[in-house]
Amino acid sequence: HPAHPAHPAPVCGSGLSCITHPVFQPPGIATSLILSQLSASDTPSRPAGAIRYGAHTDYTGFTILYPDPVVGGLQVQQPSGEWEQVDAVPGALFVNAGDLISVWTNERWRSPPHRVVNPPEPLPGEKAPARLSMVFFTGPADDTVVEALPGCHGPGRPKRFSPISAREHLMAKLAVSCTFSRRTRALD
């Protein structure tokens, strides 16, 4: 599949050398699996196209998503700022680079902003389908220091990020997310 403008290839100039770094091999990687089922009755007050999960980037490593091929709703923000619907291909997975991949690759692979919107309203007399998706998050061990890997920086391409531990990065992202969430709920 060709490179997407939000995360150009190749990574670090030569194949996958930057993402086969030993911190992505057991033991010690942080992973989580989320199975999300949303029935039609879970969002009765939200109209078609309403934001179901707001704009964000994924915080750590790669995110692997098995999307619902019928309901959909995933949108990716293009560099222009426009939101583009991402159509599911039956049997295919989406692989998204998280924020720490951007740090390791010095933004050769970027963590694209994305969101989920409600599906179109069903036709009269039809029932809205339930949505089922599965998300697998990967990331390095908490004590891994993340910085641009060799080959991803040098003359003419300085490091764009300071070294940071995976835990420090995650805690900073969660602190911002929780603050935003509390403010949003206060406005409701």
PDB file of C-alpha atoms in Angstrom:
ATOM      1  CA  HIS A   1       0.000   0.000   0.000  1.00  0.00           C
ATOM      2  CA  PRO A   2       1.510   3.355  -0.967  1.00  0.00           C
ATOM      3  CA  ALA A   3       2.756   5.800   1.637  1.00  0.00           C
ATOM      4  CA  HIS A   4       0.064   8.023   3.083  1.00  0.00           C
ATOM      5  CA  PRO A   5       0.913  11.748   3.072  1.00  0.00           C
ATOM      6  CA  ALA A   6       0.519  11.874   6.847  1.00  0.00           C
ATOM      7  CA  HIS A   7       3.262   9.266   7.357  1.00  0.00           C
ATOM      8  CA  PRO A   8       5.685   9.111   4.435  1.00  0.00           C
ATOM      9  CA  ALA A   9       8.033   6.172   3.787  1.00  0.00           C
ATOM     10  CA  PRO A  10      10.677   4.884   3.795  1.00  0.00           C
ATOM     11  CA  VAL A  11      11.455   4.790   7.484  1.00  0.00           C
ATOM     12  CA  CYS A  12      14.947   6.087   8.200  1.00  0.00           C
ATOM     13  CA  GLY A  13      15.974   5.672   4.597  1.00  0.00           C
ATOM     14  CA  SER A  14      16.405   1.910   4.490  1.00  0.00           C
ATOM     15  CA  GLY A  15      13.596  -0.561   4.914  1.00  0.00           C
ATOM     16  CA  LEU A  16      12.368  -1.126   8.440  1.00  0.00           C
ATOM     17  CA  SER A  17      15.664  -0.806  10.282  1.00  0.00           C
ATOM     18  CA  CYS A  18      14.301   1.830  12.647  1.00  0.00           C
ATOM     19  CA  ILE A  19      11.264  -0.124  13.788  1.00  0.00           C
ATOM     20  CA  THR A  20      12.963  -3.472  14.360  1.00  0.00           C
ATOM     21  CA  HIS A  21      14.667  -1.968  17.390  1.00  0.00           C
ATOM     22  CA  PRO A  22      14.987  -4.503  20.256  1.00  0.00           C
ATOM     23  CA  VAL A  23      12.557  -2.633  22.538  1.00  0.00           C
ATOM     24  CA  PHE A  24       9.744  -3.952  20.323  1.00  0.00           C
ATOM     25  CA  GLN A  25      10.641  -7.535  21.196  1.00  0.00           C
ATOM     26  CA  PRO A  26       9.557  -9.360  24.374  1.00  0.00           C
ATOM     27  CA  PRO A  27      10.038  -9.162  27.264  1.00  0.00           C
ATOM     28  CA  GLY A  28       8.987  -5.787  28.556  1.00  0.00           C
ATOM     29  CA  ILE A  29       6.797  -4.285  25.872  1.00  0.00           C
ATOM     30  CA  ALA A  30       3.531  -2.730  26.928  1.00  0.00           C
ATOM     31  CA  THR A  31       0.474  -3.913  25.051  1.00  0.00           C
ATOM     32  CA  SER A  32      -3.269  -3.791  25.477  1.00  0.00           C
ATOM     33  CA  LEU A  33      -6.180  -5.198  23.523  1.00  0.00           C
ATOM     34  CA  ILE A  34      -9.553  -3.472  23.417  1.00  0.00           C
ATOM     35  CA  LEU A  35     -12.657  -5.059  21.949  1.00  0.00           C
ATOM     36  CA  SER A  36     -15.278  -2.400  21.360  1.00  0.00           C
ATOM     37  CA  GLN A  37     -18.887  -3.225  20.623  1.00  0.00           C
ATOM     38  CA  LEU A  38     -21.293  -0.351  20.175  1.00  0.00           C
ATOM     39  CA  SER A  39     -24.937  -1.226  19.764  1.00  0.00           C
ATOM     40  CA  ALA A  40     -27.298   1.055  17.920  1.00  0.00           C
ATOM     41  CA  SER A  41     -28.977   1.979  21.207  1.00  0.00           C
ATOM     42  CA  ASP A  42     -25.698   3.191  22.764  1.00  0.00           C
ATOM     43  CA  THR A  43     -25.822   6.520  20.911  1.00  0.00           C
ATOM     44  CA  PRO A  44     -29.502   7.373  20.376  1.00  0.00           C
ATOM     45  CA  SER A  45     -29.050  11.074  21.087  1.00  0.00           C
ATOM     46  CA  ARG A  46     -26.106  11.564  18.754  1.00  0.00           C
ATOM     47  CA  PRO A  47     -26.956  12.187  15.106  1.00  0.00           C
ATOM     48  CA  ALA A  48     -25.185  10.693  12.109  1.00  0.00           C
ATOM     49  CA  GLY A  49     -21.766  12.251  11.635  1.00  0.00           C
ATOM     50  CA  ALA A  50     -21.537  13.403  15.261  1.00  0.00           C
ATOM     51  CA  ILE A  51     -18.188  12.852  16.918  1.00  0.00           C
ATOM     52  CA  ARG A  52     -18.177   9.486  18.674  1.00  0.00           C
ATOM     53  CA  TYR A  53     -14.497   9.641  19.755  1.00  0.00           C
ATOM     54  CA  GLY A  54     -12.749  12.996  19.416  1.00  0.00           C
ATOM     55  CA  ALA A  55      -9.612  13.886  17.488  1.00  0.00           C
ATOM     56  CA  HIS A  56      -6.420  12.466  18.978  1.00  0.00           C
ATOM     57  CA  THR A  57      -3.135  10.802  18.151  1.00  0.00           C
ATOM     58  CA  ASP A  58      -2.162   7.438  19.581  1.00  0.00           C
ATOM     59  CA  TYR A  59       0.254   7.883  22.442  1.00  0.00           C
ATOM     60  CA  THR A  60       2.903   5.185  22.194  1.00  0.00           C
ATOM     61  CA  GLY A  61       3.889   2.558  19.592  1.00  0.00           C
ATOM     62  CA  PHE A  62       1.923   1.000  16.791  1.00  0.00           C
ATOM     63  CA  THR A  63      -1.836   0.635  16.976  1.00  0.00           C
ATOM     64  CA  ILE A  64      -3.355  -2.240  15.054  1.00  0.00           C
ATOM     65  CA  LEU A  65      -7.067  -1.876  14.358  1.00  0.00           C
ATOM     66  CA  TYR A  66      -9.501  -4.409  13.001  1.00  0.00           C
ATOM     67  CA  PRO A  67     -12.278  -2.024  11.944  1.00  0.00           C
ATOM     68  CA  ASP A  68     -15.919  -2.817  11.492  1.00  0.00           C
ATOM     69  CA  PRO A  69     -16.205  -3.153   7.692  1.00  0.00           C
ATOM     70  CA  VAL A  70     -19.941  -2.337   7.692  1.00  0.00           C
ATOM     71  CA  VAL A  71     -20.349   0.612  10.066  1.00  0.00           C
ATOM     72  CA  GLY A  72     -17.007   2.415   9.731  1.00  0.00           C
ATOM     73  CA  GLY A  73     -16.585   5.945  11.035  1.00  0.00           C
ATOM     74  CA  LEU A  74     -12.796   6.293  11.233  1.00  0.00           C
ATOM     75  CA  GLN A  75     -11.474   9.578   9.824  1.00  0.00           C
ATOM     76  CA  VAL A  76      -7.862  10.730   9.449  1.00  0.00           C
ATOM     77  CA  GLN A  77      -6.836  14.380   9.358  1.00  0.00           C
ATOM     78  CA  GLN A  78      -4.875  15.281   6.253  1.00  0.00           C
ATOM     79  CA  PRO A  79      -1.948  17.746   6.362  1.00  0.00           C
ATOM     80  CA  SER A  80      -4.361  20.333   4.876  1.00  0.00           C
ATOM     81  CA  GLY A  81      -6.530  20.006   7.997  1.00  0.00           C
ATOM     82  CA  GLU A  82      -9.369  18.270   6.138  1.00  0.00           C
ATOM     83  CA  TRP A  83     -10.864  15.073   7.581  1.00  0.00           C
ATOM     84  CA  GLU A  84     -10.953  12.052   5.259  1.00  0.00           C
ATOM     85  CA  GLN A  85     -13.095   8.959   5.772  1.00  0.00           C
ATOM     86  CA  VAL A  86     -11.023   5.762   5.950  1.00  0.00           C
ATOM     87  CA  ASP A  87     -12.903   2.925   4.311  1.00  0.00           C
ATOM     88  CA  ALA A  88     -12.402  -0.526   5.774  1.00  0.00           C
ATOM     89  CA  VAL A  89     -11.213  -3.280   3.467  1.00  0.00           C
ATOM     90  CA  PRO A  90     -12.770  -6.615   4.486  1.00  0.00           C
ATOM     91  CA  GLY A  91     -10.183  -8.796   6.233  1.00  0.00           C
ATOM     92  CA  ALA A  92      -7.586  -6.009   6.357  1.00  0.00           C
ATOM     93  CA  LEU A  93      -6.040  -4.317   9.388  1.00  0.00           C
ATOM     94  CA  PHE A  94      -5.179  -0.654   9.867  1.00  0.00           C
ATOM     95  CA  VAL A  95      -1.732  -0.015  11.330  1.00  0.00           C
ATOM     96  CA  ASN A  96      -1.185   3.412  12.831  1.00  0.00           C
ATOM     97  CA  ALA A  97       2.101   4.896  14.021  1.00  0.00           C
ATOM     98  CA  GLY A  98       1.810   6.379  17.516  1.00  0.00           C
ATOM     99  CA  ASP A  99       3.591   9.396  18.988  1.00  0.00           C
ATOM    100  CA  LEU A 100       6.676   7.464  20.107  1.00  0.00           C
ATOM    101  CA  ILE A 101       7.158   6.094  16.586  1.00  0.00           C
ATOM    102  CA  SER A 102       7.301   9.734  15.452  1.00  0.00           C
ATOM    103  CA  VAL A 103      10.005  10.395  18.048  1.00  0.00           C
ATOM    104  CA  TRP A 104      12.039   7.303  17.123  1.00  0.00           C
ATOM    105  CA  THR A 105      11.848   8.072  13.397  1.00  0.00           C
ATOM    106  CA  ASN A 106      12.320  11.820  13.898  1.00  0.00           C
ATOM    107  CA  GLU A 107       8.934  12.351  12.201  1.00  0.00           C
ATOM    108  CA  ARG A 108       9.673  10.310   9.100  1.00  0.00           C
ATOM    109  CA  TRP A 109       6.634   8.377  10.249  1.00  0.00           C
ATOM    110  CA  ARG A 110       4.109  10.682  11.865  1.00  0.00           C
ATOM    111  CA  SER A 111       1.347   9.973  14.330  1.00  0.00           C
ATOM    112  CA  PRO A 112      -1.689  11.170  12.387  1.00  0.00           C
ATOM    113  CA  PRO A 113      -4.633  12.803  14.152  1.00  0.00           C
ATOM    114  CA  HIS A 114      -7.771  10.714  13.764  1.00  0.00           C
ATOM    115  CA  ARG A 115     -11.304  10.506  15.142  1.00  0.00           C
ATOM    116  CA  VAL A 116     -14.445   8.370  14.939  1.00  0.00           C
ATOM    117  CA  VAL A 117     -17.836   9.694  13.832  1.00  0.00           C
ATOM    118  CA  ASN A 118     -21.292   8.136  14.071  1.00  0.00           C
ATOM    119  CA  PRO A 119     -22.465   6.171  11.034  1.00  0.00           C
ATOM    120  CA  PRO A 120     -25.229   7.398   8.728  1.00  0.00           C
ATOM    121  CA  GLU A 121     -28.798   7.065   9.993  1.00  0.00           C
ATOM    122  CA  PRO A 122     -30.495   3.850   8.865  1.00  0.00           C
ATOM    123  CA  LEU A 123     -33.234   4.087   6.275  1.00  0.00           C
ATOM    124  CA  PRO A 124     -36.801   4.189   7.609  1.00  0.00           C
ATOM    125  CA  GLY A 125     -37.831   0.744   8.830  1.00  0.00           C
ATOM    126  CA  GLU A 126     -34.217  -0.466   9.076  1.00  0.00           C
ATOM    127  CA  LYS A 127     -32.331  -1.058  12.300  1.00  0.00           C
ATOM    128  CA  ALA A 128     -28.933   0.570  12.785  1.00  0.00           C
ATOM    129  CA  PRO A 129     -26.224  -2.104  12.797  1.00  0.00           C
ATOM    130  CA  ALA A 130     -24.078  -2.711  15.865  1.00  0.00           C
ATOM    131  CA  ARG A 131     -20.428  -1.760  15.504  1.00  0.00           C
ATOM    132  CA  LEU A 132     -17.619  -4.113  16.460  1.00  0.00           C
ATOM    133  CA  SER A 133     -13.941  -3.211  16.308  1.00  0.00           C
ATOM    134  CA  MET A 134     -10.777  -4.537  17.904  1.00  0.00           C
ATOM    135  CA  VAL A 135      -7.758  -2.391  18.756  1.00  0.00           C
ATOM    136  CA  PHE A 136      -4.322  -3.643  19.808  1.00  0.00           C
ATOM    137  CA  PHE A 137      -1.962  -1.011  21.240  1.00  0.00           C
ATOM    138  CA  THR A 138       1.780  -1.578  21.424  1.00  0.00           C
ATOM    139  CA  GLY A 139       4.496   0.390  23.149  1.00  0.00           C
ATOM    140  CA  PRO A 140       7.873   0.089  24.792  1.00  0.00           C
ATOM    141  CA  ALA A 141       8.531  -0.746  28.423  1.00  0.00           C
ATOM    142  CA  ASP A 142       8.024   2.224  30.796  1.00  0.00           C
ATOM    143  CA  ASP A 143      11.746   2.724  31.398  1.00  0.00           C
ATOM    144  CA  THR A 144      12.697   2.780  27.687  1.00  0.00           C
ATOM    145  CA  VAL A 145      14.312   6.078  26.733  1.00  0.00           C
ATOM    146  CA  VAL A 146      12.891   7.125  23.393  1.00  0.00           C
ATOM    147  CA  GLU A 147      14.859   9.362  21.055  1.00  0.00           C
ATOM    148  CA  ALA A 148      15.603   9.579  17.343  1.00  0.00           C
ATOM    149  CA  LEU A 149      17.335   6.415  16.191  1.00  0.00           C
ATOM    150  CA  PRO A 150      20.610   6.423  14.239  1.00  0.00           C
ATOM    151  CA  GLY A 151      19.881   7.016  10.592  1.00  0.00           C
ATOM    152  CA  CYS A 152      16.846   9.158  11.402  1.00  0.00           C
ATOM    153  CA  HIS A 153      18.837  12.297  12.162  1.00  0.00           C
ATOM    154  CA  GLY A 154      22.103  13.869  11.118  1.00  0.00           C
ATOM    155  CA  PRO A 155      23.434  16.793   9.122  1.00  0.00           C
ATOM    156  CA  GLY A 156      20.494  18.575   7.564  1.00  0.00           C
ATOM    157  CA  ARG A 157      18.017  16.644   9.737  1.00  0.00           C
ATOM    158  CA  PRO A 158      18.457  17.575  13.413  1.00  0.00           C
ATOM    159  CA  LYS A 159      16.639  15.733  16.188  1.00  0.00           C
ATOM    160  CA  ARG A 160      13.168  17.215  16.612  1.00  0.00           C
ATOM    161  CA  PHE A 161      12.482  15.791  20.082  1.00  0.00           C
ATOM    162  CA  SER A 162      14.367  15.558  23.359  1.00  0.00           C
ATOM    163  CA  PRO A 163      14.895  12.065  24.794  1.00  0.00           C
ATOM    164  CA  ILE A 164      12.032  10.964  27.062  1.00  0.00           C
ATOM    165  CA  SER A 165      11.108   7.782  28.871  1.00  0.00           C
ATOM    166  CA  ALA A 166       8.051   5.972  27.576  1.00  0.00           C
ATOM    167  CA  ARG A 167       6.396   6.413  30.982  1.00  0.00           C
ATOM    168  CA  GLU A 168       7.071  10.182  31.145  1.00  0.00           C
ATOM    169  CA  HIS A 169       5.629  10.587  27.660  1.00  0.00           C
ATOM    170  CA  LEU A 170       2.515   8.542  28.441  1.00  0.00           C
ATOM    171  CA  MET A 171       1.889  10.328  31.754  1.00  0.00           C
ATOM    172  CA  ALA A 172       2.203  13.750  30.071  1.00  0.00           C
ATOM    173  CA  LYS A 173      -0.277  12.749  27.345  1.00  0.00           C
ATOM    174  CA  LEU A 174      -2.726  11.304  29.876  1.00  0.00           C
ATOM    175  CA  ALA A 175      -2.509  14.429  32.044  1.00  0.00           C
ATOM    176  CA  VAL A 176      -3.494  16.612  29.075  1.00  0.00           C
ATOM    177  CA  SER A 177      -6.216  14.173  28.012  1.00  0.00           C
ATOM    178  CA  CYS A 178      -7.738  13.964  31.492  1.00  0.00           C
ATOM    179  CA  THR A 179      -7.678  17.742  31.920  1.00  0.00           C
ATOM    180  CA  PHE A 180      -9.397  18.189  28.554  1.00  0.00           C
ATOM    181  CA  SER A 181     -11.961  15.499  29.409  1.00  0.00           C
ATOM    182  CA  ARG A 182     -12.824  17.162  32.743  1.00  0.00           C
ATOM    183  CA  ARG A 183     -13.231  20.544  31.029  1.00  0.00           C
ATOM    184  CA  THR A 184     -15.431  19.039  28.324  1.00  0.00           C
ATOM    185  CA  ARG A 185     -17.714  17.315  30.845  1.00  0.00           C
ATOM    186  CA  ALA A 186     -18.034  20.594  32.783  1.00  0.00           C
ATOM    187  CA  LEU A 187     -19.342  22.264  29.604  1.00  0.00           C
ATOM    188  CA  ASP A 188     -22.006  19.586  29.006  1.00  0.00           C
TER     189      ASP A 188
END
